[in-house]
């Protein structure tokens, strides 16, 4: 159950990045809305709590069985902390769902 809740939170944070925001940069300046990605079972290898954005490093199993490493840009550490995330929320080995856009 905990993994499902964490996967939901991660999906929401990644999807929230697609919404136009009053941020220091525009979505279109960094991401391509025509290249969505969705991984149903990405396995966390590392979480970086850095400013201005956190990074979630995951391994994704491709349809042919090969593994591919991805780095996912997420929200700022402060925003994640205010939403209830802690540094122990995404430990290595946690399976998550990722729904976002390629850079």
mmCIF file of C-alpha atoms in Angstrom:
data_model
loop_
_atom_site.group_PDB
_atom_site.id
_atom_site.type_symbol
_atom_site.label_atom_id
_atom_site.label_comp_id
_atom_site.label_asym_id
_atom_site.label_seq_id
_atom_site.Cartn_x
_atom_site.Cartn_y
_atom_site.Cartn_z
ATOM 1 C CA UNK A 1 0.000 0.000 0.000
ATOM 2 C CA UNK A 2 2.847 2.394 0.869
ATOM 3 C CA UNK A 3 4.395 1.905 -2.587
ATOM 4 C CA UNK A 4 1.076 2.716 -4.258
ATOM 5 C CA UNK A 5 0.731 5.944 -2.263
ATOM 6 C CA UNK A 6 4.306 6.946 -3.049
ATOM 7 C CA UNK A 7 3.751 6.165 -6.745
ATOM 8 C CA UNK A 8 0.658 8.349 -6.722
ATOM 9 C CA UNK A 9 2.537 11.255 -5.131
ATOM 10 C CA UNK A 10 5.423 10.979 -7.580
ATOM 11 C CA UNK A 11 3.028 10.860 -10.541
ATOM 12 C CA UNK A 12 1.254 13.958 -9.280
ATOM 13 C CA UNK A 13 4.509 15.858 -8.752
ATOM 14 C CA UNK A 14 5.810 14.938 -12.193
ATOM 15 C CA UNK A 15 2.476 15.782 -13.831
ATOM 16 C CA UNK A 16 2.328 19.072 -11.942
ATOM 17 C CA UNK A 17 5.458 20.099 -13.792
ATOM 18 C CA UNK A 18 3.423 20.105 -17.010
ATOM 19 C CA UNK A 19 1.066 22.803 -15.755
ATOM 20 C CA UNK A 20 2.089 26.339 -16.717
ATOM 21 C CA UNK A 21 3.413 27.981 -13.589
ATOM 22 C CA UNK A 22 4.651 31.320 -12.329
ATOM 23 C CA UNK A 23 8.089 29.786 -12.048
ATOM 24 C CA UNK A 24 11.500 31.018 -13.048
ATOM 25 C CA UNK A 25 11.255 29.177 -16.379
ATOM 26 C CA UNK A 26 8.541 28.055 -18.756
ATOM 27 C CA UNK A 27 7.530 24.426 -19.277
ATOM 28 C CA UNK A 28 8.054 24.701 -23.051
ATOM 29 C CA UNK A 29 11.590 26.005 -22.540
ATOM 30 C CA UNK A 30 12.685 22.735 -20.945
ATOM 31 C CA UNK A 31 10.171 20.025 -21.858
ATOM 32 C CA UNK A 32 8.515 18.832 -25.068
ATOM 33 C CA UNK A 33 4.733 18.437 -24.682
ATOM 34 C CA UNK A 34 4.758 16.233 -27.811
ATOM 35 C CA UNK A 35 6.978 13.646 -26.114
ATOM 36 C CA UNK A 36 5.109 12.278 -23.105
ATOM 37 C CA UNK A 37 6.574 9.344 -21.183
ATOM 38 C CA UNK A 38 4.912 6.952 -18.771
ATOM 39 C CA UNK A 39 6.645 4.228 -16.827
ATOM 40 C CA UNK A 40 4.377 1.886 -14.893
ATOM 41 C CA UNK A 41 7.137 0.404 -12.761
ATOM 42 C CA UNK A 42 10.287 2.470 -12.437
ATOM 43 C CA UNK A 43 12.621 1.423 -9.624
ATOM 44 C CA UNK A 44 14.283 4.212 -7.651
ATOM 45 C CA UNK A 45 18.088 3.989 -7.566
ATOM 46 C CA UNK A 46 18.832 7.381 -5.980
ATOM 47 C CA UNK A 47 17.074 10.563 -4.870
ATOM 48 C CA UNK A 48 18.944 13.885 -4.985
ATOM 49 C CA UNK A 49 17.595 16.655 -2.749
ATOM 50 C CA UNK A 50 19.239 19.578 -4.543
ATOM 51 C CA UNK A 51 18.143 23.105 -5.378
ATOM 52 C CA UNK A 52 16.498 24.336 -7.476
ATOM 53 C CA UNK A 53 14.886 20.926 -8.235
ATOM 54 C CA UNK A 54 15.113 17.439 -6.810
ATOM 55 C CA UNK A 55 16.099 14.557 -9.067
ATOM 56 C CA UNK A 56 14.774 10.998 -8.917
ATOM 57 C CA UNK A 57 17.076 8.447 -10.558
ATOM 58 C CA UNK A 58 15.296 5.293 -11.696
ATOM 59 C CA UNK A 59 15.864 2.107 -13.663
ATOM 60 C CA UNK A 60 13.174 1.327 -16.218
ATOM 61 C CA UNK A 61 12.687 -2.083 -17.842
ATOM 62 C CA UNK A 62 12.110 -1.683 -21.587
ATOM 63 C CA UNK A 63 9.718 -3.940 -23.555
ATOM 64 C CA UNK A 64 12.678 -6.021 -24.817
ATOM 65 C CA UNK A 65 13.796 -6.665 -21.219
ATOM 66 C CA UNK A 66 16.779 -4.304 -21.167
ATOM 67 C CA UNK A 67 17.119 -1.861 -18.273
ATOM 68 C CA UNK A 68 17.567 1.844 -18.923
ATOM 69 C CA UNK A 69 18.585 4.509 -16.406
ATOM 70 C CA UNK A 70 16.526 7.743 -16.294
ATOM 71 C CA UNK A 71 16.830 10.927 -14.239
ATOM 72 C CA UNK A 72 13.504 12.586 -13.434
ATOM 73 C CA UNK A 73 13.337 16.257 -12.469
ATOM 74 C CA UNK A 74 10.832 16.881 -9.693
ATOM 75 C CA UNK A 75 9.788 19.838 -7.536
ATOM 76 C CA UNK A 76 11.948 21.885 -5.211
ATOM 77 C CA UNK A 77 12.986 20.289 -1.923
ATOM 78 C CA UNK A 78 11.004 22.896 0.011
ATOM 79 C CA UNK A 79 7.790 22.173 -1.905
ATOM 80 C CA UNK A 80 8.216 18.414 -1.485
ATOM 81 C CA UNK A 81 8.826 18.799 2.266
ATOM 82 C CA UNK A 82 5.720 20.995 2.602
ATOM 83 C CA UNK A 83 3.678 18.330 0.803
ATOM 84 C CA UNK A 84 4.774 15.663 3.260
ATOM 85 C CA UNK A 85 7.753 14.131 1.493
ATOM 86 C CA UNK A 86 10.794 13.286 3.584
ATOM 87 C CA UNK A 87 14.260 12.155 2.592
ATOM 88 C CA UNK A 88 13.148 8.604 3.393
ATOM 89 C CA UNK A 89 10.063 8.690 1.150
ATOM 90 C CA UNK A 90 11.778 7.356 -1.981
ATOM 91 C CA UNK A 91 14.446 4.945 -0.875
ATOM 92 C CA UNK A 92 16.396 2.888 -3.426
ATOM 93 C CA UNK A 93 14.377 -0.121 -4.542
ATOM 94 C CA UNK A 94 10.989 1.613 -4.313
ATOM 95 C CA UNK A 95 8.813 0.976 -7.389
ATOM 96 C CA UNK A 96 7.024 4.102 -8.660
ATOM 97 C CA UNK A 97 4.859 5.241 -11.575
ATOM 98 C CA UNK A 98 6.212 8.121 -13.650
ATOM 99 C CA UNK A 99 4.025 10.198 -15.938
ATOM 100 C CA UNK A 100 5.751 13.195 -17.491
ATOM 101 C CA UNK A 101 7.492 14.690 -20.521
ATOM 102 C CA UNK A 102 10.955 14.349 -22.062
ATOM 103 C CA UNK A 103 13.381 17.250 -21.841
#
